[in-house]
Structures are given as structure tokens and as C-alpha cells.
PDB file of N, CA, C and O in Angstrom:
ATOM      1  N   UNK A  57      -3.679 -43.372 -26.949  1.00 53.00           N
ATOM      2  CA  UNK A  57      -4.432 -42.256 -27.472  1.00 53.00           C
ATOM      3  C   UNK A  57      -3.533 -41.019 -27.418  1.00 53.00           C
ATOM      4  O   UNK A  57      -2.929 -40.714 -26.406  1.00 53.00           O
ATOM      5  N   UNK A  58      -3.460 -40.320 -28.515  1.00 58.00           N
ATOM      6  CA  UNK A  58      -2.611 -39.136 -28.577  1.00 58.00           C
ATOM      7  C   UNK A  58      -3.342 -37.935 -27.984  1.00 58.00           C
ATOM      8  O   UNK A  58      -4.549 -37.962 -27.753  1.00 58.00           O
ATOM      9  N   UNK A  59      -2.597 -36.871 -27.764  1.00 56.00           N
ATOM     10  CA  UNK A  59      -3.188 -35.642 -27.226  1.00 56.00           C
ATOM     11  C   UNK A  59      -4.197 -35.068 -28.197  1.00 56.00           C
ATOM     12  O   UNK A  59      -5.219 -34.499 -27.800  1.00 56.00           O
ATOM     13  N   UNK A  60      -3.932 -35.195 -29.489  1.00 55.00           N
ATOM     14  CA  UNK A  60      -4.852 -34.680 -30.502  1.00 55.00           C
ATOM     15  C   UNK A  60      -6.187 -35.410 -30.442  1.00 55.00           C
ATOM     16  O   UNK A  60      -7.248 -34.804 -30.534  1.00 55.00           O
ATOM     17  N   UNK A  61      -6.138 -36.741 -30.236  1.00 57.00           N
ATOM     18  CA  UNK A  61      -7.369 -37.523 -30.134  1.00 57.00           C
ATOM     19  C   UNK A  61      -8.149 -37.162 -28.873  1.00 57.00           C
ATOM     20  O   UNK A  61      -9.375 -37.175 -28.875  1.00 57.00           O
ATOM     21  N   UNK A  62      -7.459 -36.834 -27.803  1.00 56.00           N
ATOM     22  CA  UNK A  62      -8.137 -36.454 -26.569  1.00 56.00           C
ATOM     23  C   UNK A  62      -8.894 -35.147 -26.745  1.00 56.00           C
ATOM     24  O   UNK A  62      -9.941 -34.952 -26.147  1.00 56.00           O
ATOM     25  N   UNK A  63      -8.369 -34.247 -27.544  1.00 59.00           N
ATOM     26  CA  UNK A  63      -9.056 -32.976 -27.792  1.00 59.00           C
ATOM     27  C   UNK A  63     -10.322 -33.218 -28.596  1.00 59.00           C
ATOM     28  O   UNK A  63     -11.388 -32.669 -28.308  1.00 59.00           O
ATOM     29  N   UNK A  64     -10.224 -34.079 -29.609  1.00 61.00           N
ATOM     30  CA  UNK A  64     -11.384 -34.358 -30.450  1.00 61.00           C
ATOM     31  C   UNK A  64     -12.409 -35.247 -29.752  1.00 61.00           C
ATOM     32  O   UNK A  64     -13.605 -35.103 -29.965  1.00 61.00           O
ATOM     33  N   UNK A  65     -11.928 -36.175 -28.938  1.00 59.00           N
ATOM     34  CA  UNK A  65     -12.808 -37.126 -28.263  1.00 59.00           C
ATOM     35  C   UNK A  65     -12.468 -37.144 -26.776  1.00 59.00           C
ATOM     36  O   UNK A  65     -11.784 -38.051 -26.303  1.00 59.00           O
ATOM     37  N   UNK A  66     -12.918 -36.158 -25.997  1.00 57.00           N
ATOM     38  CA  UNK A  66     -12.574 -36.122 -24.569  1.00 57.00           C
ATOM     39  C   UNK A  66     -13.187 -37.317 -23.840  1.00 57.00           C
ATOM     40  O   UNK A  66     -14.239 -37.824 -24.239  1.00 57.00           O
ATOM     41  N   UNK A  67     -12.537 -37.788 -22.788  1.00 62.00           N
ATOM     42  CA  UNK A  67     -13.095 -38.912 -22.031  1.00 62.00           C
ATOM     43  C   UNK A  67     -14.418 -38.533 -21.374  1.00 62.00           C
ATOM     44  O   UNK A  67     -14.614 -37.398 -20.951  1.00 62.00           O
ATOM     45  N   UNK A  68     -15.310 -39.473 -21.321  1.00 59.00           N
ATOM     46  CA  UNK A  68     -16.623 -39.247 -20.737  1.00 59.00           C
ATOM     47  C   UNK A  68     -16.579 -39.637 -19.262  1.00 59.00           C
ATOM     48  O   UNK A  68     -16.099 -40.713 -18.919  1.00 59.00           O
ATOM     49  N   UNK A  69     -17.058 -38.744 -18.391  1.00 58.00           N
ATOM     50  CA  UNK A  69     -17.107 -39.048 -16.969  1.00 58.00           C
ATOM     51  C   UNK A  69     -18.326 -39.905 -16.686  1.00 58.00           C
ATOM     52  O   UNK A  69     -19.431 -39.597 -17.127  1.00 58.00           O
ATOM     53  N   UNK A  70     -18.124 -40.977 -15.947  1.00 64.00           N
ATOM     54  CA  UNK A  70     -19.244 -41.862 -15.654  1.00 64.00           C
ATOM     55  C   UNK A  70     -19.860 -41.492 -14.313  1.00 64.00           C
ATOM     56  O   UNK A  70     -19.199 -40.929 -13.435  1.00 64.00           O
ATOM     57  N   UNK A  71     -21.127 -41.812 -14.147  1.00 70.00           N
ATOM     58  CA  UNK A  71     -21.802 -41.607 -12.870  1.00 70.00           C
ATOM     59  C   UNK A  71     -21.314 -42.657 -11.886  1.00 70.00           C
ATOM     60  O   UNK A  71     -21.147 -43.829 -12.228  1.00 70.00           O
ATOM     61  N   UNK A  72     -21.097 -42.228 -10.661  1.00 69.00           N
ATOM     62  CA  UNK A  72     -20.636 -43.136  -9.612  1.00 69.00           C
ATOM     63  C   UNK A  72     -21.812 -43.449  -8.706  1.00 69.00           C
ATOM     64  O   UNK A  72     -22.526 -42.548  -8.257  1.00 69.00           O
ATOM     65  N   UNK A  73     -21.997 -44.727  -8.423  1.00 77.00           N
ATOM     66  CA  UNK A  73     -23.097 -45.128  -7.546  1.00 77.00           C
ATOM     67  C   UNK A  73     -22.795 -44.691  -6.118  1.00 77.00           C
ATOM     68  O   UNK A  73     -21.652 -44.410  -5.748  1.00 77.00           O
ATOM     69  N   UNK A  74     -23.821 -44.646  -5.301  1.00 77.00           N
ATOM     70  CA  UNK A  74     -23.672 -44.239  -3.902  1.00 77.00           C
ATOM     71  C   UNK A  74     -22.762 -45.201  -3.150  1.00 77.00           C
ATOM     72  O   UNK A  74     -21.967 -44.791  -2.297  1.00 77.00           O
ATOM     73  N   UNK A  75     -22.859 -46.483  -3.465  1.00 80.00           N
ATOM     74  CA  UNK A  75     -22.026 -47.476  -2.795  1.00 80.00           C
ATOM     75  C   UNK A  75     -20.548 -47.278  -3.143  1.00 80.00           C
ATOM     76  O   UNK A  75     -19.679 -47.306  -2.268  1.00 80.00           O
ATOM     77  N   UNK A  76     -20.266 -47.043  -4.418  1.00 79.00           N
ATOM     78  CA  UNK A  76     -18.882 -46.813  -4.845  1.00 79.00           C
ATOM     79  C   UNK A  76     -18.344 -45.514  -4.243  1.00 79.00           C
ATOM     80  O   UNK A  76     -17.185 -45.431  -3.845  1.00 79.00           O
ATOM     81  N   UNK A  77     -19.197 -44.506  -4.161  1.00 75.00           N
ATOM     82  CA  UNK A  77     -18.801 -43.231  -3.569  1.00 75.00           C
ATOM     83  C   UNK A  77     -18.448 -43.413  -2.090  1.00 75.00           C
ATOM     84  O   UNK A  77     -17.468 -42.868  -1.602  1.00 75.00           O
ATOM     85  N   UNK A  78     -19.243 -44.215  -1.367  1.00 77.00           N
ATOM     86  CA  UNK A  78     -18.956 -44.442   0.051  1.00 77.00           C
ATOM     87  C   UNK A  78     -17.658 -45.233   0.229  1.00 77.00           C
ATOM     88  O   UNK A  78     -16.909 -44.993   1.167  1.00 77.00           O
ATOM     89  N   UNK A  79     -17.372 -46.171  -0.687  1.00 78.00           N
ATOM     90  CA  UNK A  79     -16.119 -46.917  -0.622  1.00 78.00           C
ATOM     91  C   UNK A  79     -14.926 -45.989  -0.855  1.00 78.00           C
ATOM     92  O   UNK A  79     -13.911 -46.075  -0.183  1.00 78.00           O
ATOM     93  N   UNK A  80     -15.060 -45.067  -1.811  1.00 74.00           N
ATOM     94  CA  UNK A  80     -13.985 -44.110  -2.070  1.00 74.00           C
ATOM     95  C   UNK A  80     -13.783 -43.186  -0.870  1.00 74.00           C
ATOM     96  O   UNK A  80     -12.661 -42.850  -0.526  1.00 74.00           O
ATOM     97  N   UNK A  81     -14.876 -42.759  -0.245  1.00 75.00           N
ATOM     98  CA  UNK A  81     -14.769 -41.910   0.940  1.00 75.00           C
ATOM     99  C   UNK A  81     -14.063 -42.640   2.079  1.00 75.00           C
ATOM    100  O   UNK A  81     -13.282 -42.040   2.817  1.00 75.00           O
ATOM    101  N   UNK A  82     -14.333 -43.937   2.221  1.00 76.00           N
ATOM    102  CA  UNK A  82     -13.680 -44.733   3.256  1.00 76.00           C
ATOM    103  C   UNK A  82     -12.177 -44.801   3.004  1.00 76.00           C
ATOM    104  O   UNK A  82     -11.371 -44.651   3.930  1.00 76.00           O
ATOM    105  N   UNK A  83     -11.790 -44.991   1.750  1.00 76.00           N
ATOM    106  CA  UNK A  83     -10.364 -45.034   1.404  1.00 76.00           C
ATOM    107  C   UNK A  83      -9.723 -43.679   1.689  1.00 76.00           C
ATOM    108  O   UNK A  83      -8.625 -43.604   2.247  1.00 76.00           O
ATOM    109  N   UNK A  84     -10.394 -42.589   1.341  1.00 70.00           N
ATOM    110  CA  UNK A  84      -9.856 -41.254   1.600  1.00 70.00           C
ATOM    111  C   UNK A  84      -9.708 -40.989   3.093  1.00 70.00           C
ATOM    112  O   UNK A  84      -8.732 -40.373   3.523  1.00 70.00           O
ATOM    113  N   UNK A  85     -10.654 -41.451   3.888  1.00 71.00           N
ATOM    114  CA  UNK A  85     -10.557 -41.276   5.335  1.00 71.00           C
ATOM    115  C   UNK A  85      -9.346 -42.028   5.891  1.00 71.00           C
ATOM    116  O   UNK A  85      -8.637 -41.529   6.762  1.00 71.00           O
ATOM    117  N   UNK A  86      -9.098 -43.220   5.387  1.00 72.00           N
ATOM    118  CA  UNK A  86      -7.935 -43.984   5.832  1.00 72.00           C
ATOM    119  C   UNK A  86      -6.643 -43.286   5.432  1.00 72.00           C
ATOM    120  O   UNK A  86      -5.685 -43.248   6.197  1.00 72.00           O
ATOM    121  N   UNK A  87      -6.612 -42.728   4.227  1.00 67.00           N
ATOM    122  CA  UNK A  87      -5.419 -42.007   3.785  1.00 67.00           C
ATOM    123  C   UNK A  87      -5.191 -40.756   4.627  1.00 67.00           C
ATOM    124  O   UNK A  87      -4.049 -40.415   4.940  1.00 67.00           O
ATOM    125  N   UNK A  88      -6.255 -40.059   4.992  1.00 66.00           N
ATOM    126  CA  UNK A  88      -6.120 -38.871   5.838  1.00 66.00           C
ATOM    127  C   UNK A  88      -5.569 -39.241   7.210  1.00 66.00           C
ATOM    128  O   UNK A  88      -4.836 -38.483   7.827  1.00 66.00           O
ATOM    129  N   UNK A  89      -5.918 -40.416   7.696  1.00 64.00           N
ATOM    130  CA  UNK A  89      -5.419 -40.881   8.991  1.00 64.00           C
ATOM    131  C   UNK A  89      -3.924 -41.179   8.913  1.00 64.00           C
ATOM    132  O   UNK A  89      -3.174 -40.904   9.837  1.00 64.00           O
ATOM    133  N   UNK A  90      -3.479 -41.743   7.791  1.00 68.00           N
ATOM    134  CA  UNK A  90      -2.078 -42.128   7.645  1.00 68.00           C
ATOM    135  C   UNK A  90      -1.186 -40.971   7.201  1.00 68.00           C
ATOM    136  O   UNK A  90      -0.009 -40.943   7.525  1.00 68.00           O
ATOM    137  N   UNK A  91      -1.738 -40.017   6.455  1.00 66.00           N
ATOM    138  CA  UNK A  91      -0.931 -38.940   5.876  1.00 66.00           C
ATOM    139  C   UNK A  91      -0.422 -37.919   6.891  1.00 66.00           C
ATOM    140  O   UNK A  91       0.713 -37.490   6.762  1.00 66.00           O
ATOM    141  N   UNK A  92      -1.183 -37.492   7.899  1.00 62.00           N
ATOM    142  CA  UNK A  92      -0.674 -36.438   8.784  1.00 62.00           C
ATOM    143  C   UNK A  92       0.671 -36.727   9.436  1.00 62.00           C
ATOM    144  O   UNK A  92       1.488 -35.818   9.526  1.00 62.00           O
ATOM    145  N   UNK A  93       0.981 -37.960   9.859  1.00 61.00           N
ATOM    146  CA  UNK A  93       2.309 -38.164  10.437  1.00 61.00           C
ATOM    147  C   UNK A  93       3.443 -37.856   9.471  1.00 61.00           C
ATOM    148  O   UNK A  93       4.535 -37.518   9.879  1.00 61.00           O
ATOM    149  N   UNK A  94       3.185 -37.948   8.191  1.00 64.00           N
ATOM    150  CA  UNK A  94       4.220 -37.666   7.195  1.00 64.00           C
ATOM    151  C   UNK A  94       4.438 -36.164   7.055  1.00 64.00           C
ATOM    152  O   UNK A  94       5.560 -35.707   6.886  1.00 64.00           O
ATOM    153  N   UNK A  95       3.371 -35.380   7.136  1.00 67.00           N
ATOM    154  CA  UNK A  95       3.451 -33.961   6.828  1.00 67.00           C
ATOM    155  C   UNK A  95       3.560 -33.048   8.048  1.00 67.00           C
ATOM    156  O   UNK A  95       3.594 -31.852   7.899  1.00 67.00           O
ATOM    157  N   UNK A  96       3.608 -33.595   9.241  1.00 75.00           N
ATOM    158  CA  UNK A  96       3.724 -32.748  10.424  1.00 75.00           C
ATOM    159  C   UNK A  96       5.148 -32.258  10.583  1.00 75.00           C
ATOM    160  O   UNK A  96       6.093 -32.839  10.054  1.00 75.00           O
ATOM    161  N   UNK A  97       5.317 -31.210  11.350  1.00 81.00           N
ATOM    162  CA  UNK A  97       6.642 -30.666  11.609  1.00 81.00           C
ATOM    163  C   UNK A  97       7.340 -31.530  12.655  1.00 81.00           C
ATOM    164  O   UNK A  97       6.753 -31.874  13.683  1.00 81.00           O
ATOM    165  N   UNK A  98       8.579 -31.856  12.430  1.00 83.00           N
ATOM    166  CA  UNK A  98       9.347 -32.686  13.356  1.00 83.00           C
ATOM    167  C   UNK A  98      10.164 -31.834  14.325  1.00 83.00           C
ATOM    168  O   UNK A  98      10.870 -32.363  15.172  1.00 83.00           O
ATOM    169  N   UNK A  99      10.102 -30.517  14.208  1.00 87.00           N
ATOM    170  CA  UNK A  99      10.789 -29.568  15.092  1.00 87.00           C
ATOM    171  C   UNK A  99      12.295 -29.851  15.152  1.00 87.00           C
ATOM    172  O   UNK A  99      12.893 -29.878  16.212  1.00 87.00           O
ATOM    173  N   UNK A 100      12.900 -30.056  14.030  1.00 88.00           N
ATOM    174  CA  UNK A 100      14.335 -30.354  13.979  1.00 88.00           C
ATOM    175  C   UNK A 100      15.195 -29.101  14.071  1.00 88.00           C
ATOM    176  O   UNK A 100      16.311 -29.154  14.555  1.00 88.00           O
ATOM    177  N   UNK A 101      14.708 -27.971  13.557  1.00 93.00           N
ATOM    178  CA  UNK A 101      15.489 -26.733  13.587  1.00 93.00           C
ATOM    179  C   UNK A 101      14.925 -25.808  14.640  1.00 93.00           C
ATOM    180  O   UNK A 101      13.899 -25.169  14.443  1.00 93.00           O
ATOM    181  N   UNK A 102      15.604 -25.755  15.775  1.00 95.00           N
ATOM    182  CA  UNK A 102      15.155 -24.935  16.891  1.00 95.00           C
ATOM    183  C   UNK A 102      16.076 -23.724  17.041  1.00 95.00           C
ATOM    184  O   UNK A 102      17.264 -23.794  16.747  1.00 95.00           O
ATOM    185  N   UNK A 103      15.495 -22.637  17.505  1.00 95.00           N
ATOM    186  CA  UNK A 103      16.254 -21.405  17.712  1.00 95.00           C
ATOM    187  C   UNK A 103      17.113 -21.509  18.962  1.00 95.00           C
ATOM    188  O   UNK A 103      17.016 -22.457  19.731  1.00 95.00           O
ATOM    189  N   UNK A 104      17.895 -20.492  19.180  1.00 96.00           N
ATOM    190  CA  UNK A 104      18.637 -20.395  20.432  1.00 96.00           C
ATOM    191  C   UNK A 104      17.639 -20.075  21.541  1.00 96.00           C
ATOM    192  O   UNK A 104      16.522 -19.638  21.259  1.00 96.00           O
ATOM    193  N   UNK A 105      18.001 -20.261  22.798  1.00 96.00           N
ATOM    194  CA  UNK A 105      17.072 -19.952  23.898  1.00 96.00           C
ATOM    195  C   UNK A 105      16.806 -18.448  24.021  1.00 96.00           C
ATOM    196  O   UNK A 105      17.708 -17.628  23.846  1.00 96.00           O
ATOM    197  N   UNK A 106      15.550 -18.093  24.272  1.00 92.00           N
ATOM    198  CA  UNK A 106      15.121 -16.719  24.512  1.00 92.00           C
ATOM    199  C   UNK A 106      14.506 -16.633  25.898  1.00 92.00           C
ATOM    200  O   UNK A 106      13.840 -17.568  26.333  1.00 92.00           O
ATOM    201  N   UNK A 107      14.700 -15.524  26.581  1.00 95.00           N
ATOM    202  CA  UNK A 107      14.017 -15.281  27.848  1.00 95.00           C
ATOM    203  C   UNK A 107      13.177 -14.029  27.678  1.00 95.00           C
ATOM    204  O   UNK A 107      13.683 -12.975  27.296  1.00 95.00           O
ATOM    205  N   UNK A 108      11.884 -14.177  27.948  1.00 92.00           N
ATOM    206  CA  UNK A 108      10.949 -13.070  27.796  1.00 92.00           C
ATOM    207  C   UNK A 108       9.877 -13.199  28.859  1.00 92.00           C
ATOM    208  O   UNK A 108       9.277 -14.267  29.007  1.00 92.00           O
ATOM    209  N   UNK A 109       9.650 -12.115  29.597  1.00 90.00           N
ATOM    210  CA  UNK A 109       8.652 -12.101  30.669  1.00 90.00           C
ATOM    211  C   UNK A 109       8.875 -13.235  31.667  1.00 90.00           C
ATOM    212  O   UNK A 109       7.940 -13.900  32.103  1.00 90.00           O
ATOM    213  N   UNK A 110      10.138 -13.502  31.974  1.00 92.00           N
ATOM    214  CA  UNK A 110      10.460 -14.523  32.974  1.00 92.00           C
ATOM    215  C   UNK A 110      10.375 -15.950  32.486  1.00 92.00           C
ATOM    216  O   UNK A 110      10.538 -16.886  33.251  1.00 92.00           O
ATOM    217  N   UNK A 111      10.127 -16.155  31.202  1.00 93.00           N
ATOM    218  CA  UNK A 111      10.021 -17.503  30.653  1.00 93.00           C
ATOM    219  C   UNK A 111      11.128 -17.710  29.623  1.00 93.00           C
ATOM    220  O   UNK A 111      11.321 -16.889  28.733  1.00 93.00           O
ATOM    221  N   UNK A 112      11.862 -18.800  29.747  1.00 96.00           N
ATOM    222  CA  UNK A 112      12.913 -19.127  28.785  1.00 96.00           C
ATOM    223  C   UNK A 112      12.401 -20.252  27.901  1.00 96.00           C
ATOM    224  O   UNK A 112      11.878 -21.253  28.381  1.00 96.00           O
ATOM    225  N   UNK A 113      12.561 -20.090  26.597  1.00 96.00           N
ATOM    226  CA  UNK A 113      12.034 -21.064  25.648  1.00 96.00           C
ATOM    227  C   UNK A 113      12.846 -21.038  24.364  1.00 96.00           C
ATOM    228  O   UNK A 113      13.640 -20.144  24.117  1.00 96.00           O
ATOM    229  N   UNK A 114      12.632 -22.078  23.544  1.00 96.00           N
ATOM    230  CA  UNK A 114      13.182 -22.141  22.195  1.00 96.00           C
ATOM    231  C   UNK A 114      12.011 -22.219  21.231  1.00 96.00           C
ATOM    232  O   UNK A 114      10.938 -22.693  21.580  1.00 96.00           O
ATOM    233  N   UNK A 115      12.220 -21.775  20.003  1.00 95.00           N
ATOM    234  CA  UNK A 115      11.162 -21.732  19.000  1.00 95.00           C
ATOM    235  C   UNK A 115      11.567 -22.588  17.803  1.00 95.00           C
ATOM    236  O   UNK A 115      12.708 -22.529  17.350  1.00 95.00           O
ATOM    237  N   UNK A 116      10.617 -23.381  17.294  1.00 93.00           N
ATOM    238  CA  UNK A 116      10.849 -24.134  16.064  1.00 93.00           C
ATOM    239  C   UNK A 116      10.871 -23.130  14.913  1.00 93.00           C
ATOM    240  O   UNK A 116       9.934 -22.339  14.750  1.00 93.00           O
ATOM    241  N   UNK A 117      11.924 -23.141  14.122  1.00 93.00           N
ATOM    242  CA  UNK A 117      12.073 -22.171  13.041  1.00 93.00           C
ATOM    243  C   UNK A 117      11.157 -22.472  11.861  1.00 93.00           C
ATOM    244  O   UNK A 117      10.944 -21.633  11.007  1.00 93.00           O
ATOM    245  N   UNK A 118      10.592 -23.660  11.823  1.00 89.00           N
ATOM    246  CA  UNK A 118       9.711 -24.023  10.710  1.00 89.00           C
ATOM    247  C   UNK A 118       8.238 -23.696  10.996  1.00 89.00           C
ATOM    248  O   UNK A 118       7.559 -23.134  10.170  1.00 89.00           O
ATOM    249  N   UNK A 119       7.772 -24.046  12.203  1.00 87.00           N
ATOM    250  CA  UNK A 119       6.333 -23.893  12.473  1.00 87.00           C
ATOM    251  C   UNK A 119       6.016 -22.885  13.575  1.00 87.00           C
ATOM    252  O   UNK A 119       4.868 -22.503  13.735  1.00 87.00           O
ATOM    253  N   UNK A 120       7.012 -22.475  14.368  1.00 90.00           N
ATOM    254  CA  UNK A 120       6.778 -21.465  15.394  1.00 90.00           C
ATOM    255  C   UNK A 120       6.337 -21.989  16.746  1.00 90.00           C
ATOM    256  O   UNK A 120       6.034 -21.202  17.641  1.00 90.00           O
ATOM    257  N   UNK A 121       6.309 -23.302  16.933  1.00 91.00           N
ATOM    258  CA  UNK A 121       5.935 -23.857  18.235  1.00 91.00           C
ATOM    259  C   UNK A 121       7.044 -23.577  19.246  1.00 91.00           C
ATOM    260  O   UNK A 121       8.218 -23.539  18.896  1.00 91.00           O
ATOM    261  N   UNK A 122       6.660 -23.380  20.504  1.00 94.00           N
ATOM    262  CA  UNK A 122       7.609 -23.083  21.575  1.00 94.00           C
ATOM    263  C   UNK A 122       7.820 -24.315  22.437  1.00 94.00           C
ATOM    264  O   UNK A 122       6.966 -25.192  22.510  1.00 94.00           O
ATOM    265  N   UNK A 123       8.983 -24.342  23.135  1.00 95.00           N
ATOM    266  CA  UNK A 123       9.263 -25.395  24.100  1.00 95.00           C
ATOM    267  C   UNK A 123      10.117 -24.790  25.211  1.00 95.00           C
ATOM    268  O   UNK A 123      11.060 -24.058  24.940  1.00 95.00           O
ATOM    269  N   UNK A 124       9.754 -25.089  26.445  1.00 96.00           N
ATOM    270  CA  UNK A 124      10.486 -24.533  27.594  1.00 96.00           C
ATOM    271  C   UNK A 124      11.950 -24.937  27.545  1.00 96.00           C
ATOM    272  O   UNK A 124      12.307 -25.998  27.042  1.00 96.00           O
ATOM    273  N   UNK A 125      12.792 -24.065  28.120  1.00 96.00           N
ATOM    274  CA  UNK A 125      14.219 -24.325  28.171  1.00 96.00           C
ATOM    275  C   UNK A 125      14.718 -24.055  29.579  1.00 96.00           C
ATOM    276  O   UNK A 125      14.402 -23.031  30.175  1.00 96.00           O
ATOM    277  N   UNK A 126      15.493 -24.998  30.137  1.00 96.00           N
ATOM    278  CA  UNK A 126      16.038 -24.868  31.480  1.00 96.00           C
ATOM    279  C   UNK A 126      17.468 -24.342  31.375  1.00 96.00           C
ATOM    280  O   UNK A 126      18.353 -25.005  30.839  1.00 96.00           O
ATOM    281  N   UNK A 127      17.694 -23.112  31.879  1.00 93.00           N
ATOM    282  CA  UNK A 127      19.013 -22.490  31.785  1.00 93.00           C
ATOM    283  C   UNK A 127      20.041 -23.149  32.703  1.00 93.00           C
ATOM    284  O   UNK A 127      21.230 -23.152  32.387  1.00 93.00           O
ATOM    285  N   UNK A 128      19.598 -23.714  33.822  1.00 94.00           N
ATOM    286  CA  UNK A 128      20.537 -24.342  34.753  1.00 94.00           C
ATOM    287  C   UNK A 128      21.130 -25.624  34.179  1.00 94.00           C
ATOM    288  O   UNK A 128      22.326 -25.871  34.277  1.00 94.00           O
ATOM    289  N   UNK A 129      20.277 -26.464  33.584  1.00 95.00           N
ATOM    290  CA  UNK A 129      20.747 -27.720  32.993  1.00 95.00           C
ATOM    291  C   UNK A 129      21.102 -27.562  31.523  1.00 95.00           C
ATOM    292  O   UNK A 129      21.678 -28.471  30.924  1.00 95.00           O
ATOM    293  N   UNK A 130      20.718 -26.429  30.958  1.00 94.00           N
ATOM    294  CA  UNK A 130      20.934 -26.119  29.549  1.00 94.00           C
ATOM    295  C   UNK A 130      20.314 -27.201  28.647  1.00 94.00           C
ATOM    296  O   UNK A 130      20.902 -27.723  27.714  1.00 94.00           O
ATOM    297  N   UNK A 131      19.027 -27.527  28.967  1.00 95.00           N
ATOM    298  CA  UNK A 131      18.285 -28.535  28.214  1.00 95.00           C
ATOM    299  C   UNK A 131      16.886 -28.047  27.918  1.00 95.00           C
ATOM    300  O   UNK A 131      16.299 -27.291  28.694  1.00 95.00           O
ATOM    301  N   UNK A 132      16.364 -28.524  26.815  1.00 94.00           N
ATOM    302  CA  UNK A 132      14.980 -28.247  26.460  1.00 94.00           C
ATOM    303  C   UNK A 132      14.096 -29.198  27.256  1.00 94.00           C
ATOM    304  O   UNK A 132      14.378 -30.388  27.346  1.00 94.00           O
ATOM    305  N   UNK A 133      13.008 -28.677  27.835  1.00 94.00           N
ATOM    306  CA  UNK A 133      12.147 -29.482  28.719  1.00 94.00           C
ATOM    307  C   UNK A 133      10.694 -29.371  28.290  1.00 94.00           C
ATOM    308  O   UNK A 133      10.277 -28.394  27.700  1.00 94.00           O
ATOM    309  N   UNK A 134       9.905 -30.356  28.666  1.00 92.00           N
ATOM    310  CA  UNK A 134       8.456 -30.308  28.504  1.00 92.00           C
ATOM    311  C   UNK A 134       7.976 -30.518  27.081  1.00 92.00           C
ATOM    312  O   UNK A 134       8.726 -30.889  26.190  1.00 92.00           O
ATOM    313  N   UNK A 135       6.686 -30.280  26.918  1.00 92.00           N
ATOM    314  CA  UNK A 135       6.015 -30.469  25.637  1.00 92.00           C
ATOM    315  C   UNK A 135       6.077 -29.194  24.806  1.00 92.00           C
ATOM    316  O   UNK A 135       6.244 -28.100  25.323  1.00 92.00           O
ATOM    317  N   UNK A 136       5.875 -29.337  23.506  1.00 90.00           N
ATOM    318  CA  UNK A 136       5.747 -28.179  22.628  1.00 90.00           C
ATOM    319  C   UNK A 136       4.397 -27.534  22.874  1.00 90.00           C
ATOM    320  O   UNK A 136       3.417 -28.216  23.174  1.00 90.00           O
ATOM    321  N   UNK A 137       4.339 -26.220  22.763  1.00 90.00           N
ATOM    322  CA  UNK A 137       3.073 -25.526  22.936  1.00 90.00           C
ATOM    323  C   UNK A 137       3.004 -24.349  21.977  1.00 90.00           C
ATOM    324  O   UNK A 137       4.021 -23.833  21.511  1.00 90.00           O
ATOM    325  N   UNK A 138       1.790 -23.958  21.682  1.00 86.00           N
ATOM    326  CA  UNK A 138       1.546 -22.818  20.798  1.00 86.00           C
ATOM    327  C   UNK A 138       1.307 -21.591  21.694  1.00 86.00           C
ATOM    328  O   UNK A 138       0.336 -21.584  22.452  1.00 86.00           O
ATOM    329  N   UNK A 139       2.134 -20.573  21.625  1.00 83.00           N
ATOM    330  CA  UNK A 139       1.973 -19.415  22.523  1.00 83.00           C
ATOM    331  C   UNK A 139       0.679 -18.657  22.294  1.00 83.00           C
ATOM    332  O   UNK A 139       0.164 -18.026  23.207  1.00 83.00           O
ATOM    333  N   UNK A 140       0.120 -18.726  21.116  1.00 79.00           N
ATOM    334  CA  UNK A 140      -1.141 -18.027  20.828  1.00 79.00           C
ATOM    335  C   UNK A 140      -2.300 -18.705  21.546  1.00 79.00           C
ATOM    336  O   UNK A 140      -3.208 -18.049  22.034  1.00 79.00           O
ATOM    337  N   UNK A 141      -2.256 -20.021  21.656  1.00 66.00           N
ATOM    338  CA  UNK A 141      -3.341 -20.788  22.274  1.00 66.00           C
ATOM    339  C   UNK A 141      -3.280 -20.730  23.788  1.00 66.00           C
ATOM    340  O   UNK A 141      -4.227 -21.064  24.462  1.00 66.00           O
ATOM    341  N   UNK A 142      -2.171 -20.350  24.355  1.00 58.00           N
ATOM    342  CA  UNK A 142      -1.995 -20.332  25.803  1.00 58.00           C
ATOM    343  C   UNK A 142      -2.798 -19.261  26.449  1.00 58.00           C
ATOM    344  O   UNK A 142      -3.060 -18.228  26.081  1.00 58.00           O
TER     345      UNK A 142
END
């Protein structure tokens, strides 16, 4: 079907039964479960260490999450955390 035919004869949307709608919702829920690991930040680009108010940390340059930094061992330690939520 050409674009000209689509303008003259647009496709008709069909009614979806409740059962078909619930099946589609189930598929969407499964996709939402699988998709977040793909789109989350992997924290690959980290800033240099900063010391502020007695706390040394590095910041993810993409999402802004913080992670503690040990100046003695010169290593990043602990879990990522959001400074706003703290």
C-alpha cells in the first residue's frame, strides 16, 4: 500500500478484548522487568576524589551518584549512594 492510499484509506483500529489487553499488559510488564538493566547507569566515568565536610568521595559524571573514597589506600569503597536521599 502506498502512502497516497493510506491517506485516502487510513487503517481502521480494531477493538481489543479485555483478555487480549491483559495479555499485552503481561508482555509489557515482562519487558519493563528486563529493560531497566539495559538503561541503568554503569558508573563508568567517575570524577577525581573530592573531600567536603570531612567526607571523601567520587561522583559519577553521568548520573551524579556518589561513592566513598579511601585516601590511604587510594581506592573507591562501599556502595553508591544519592547525596540528596541521605
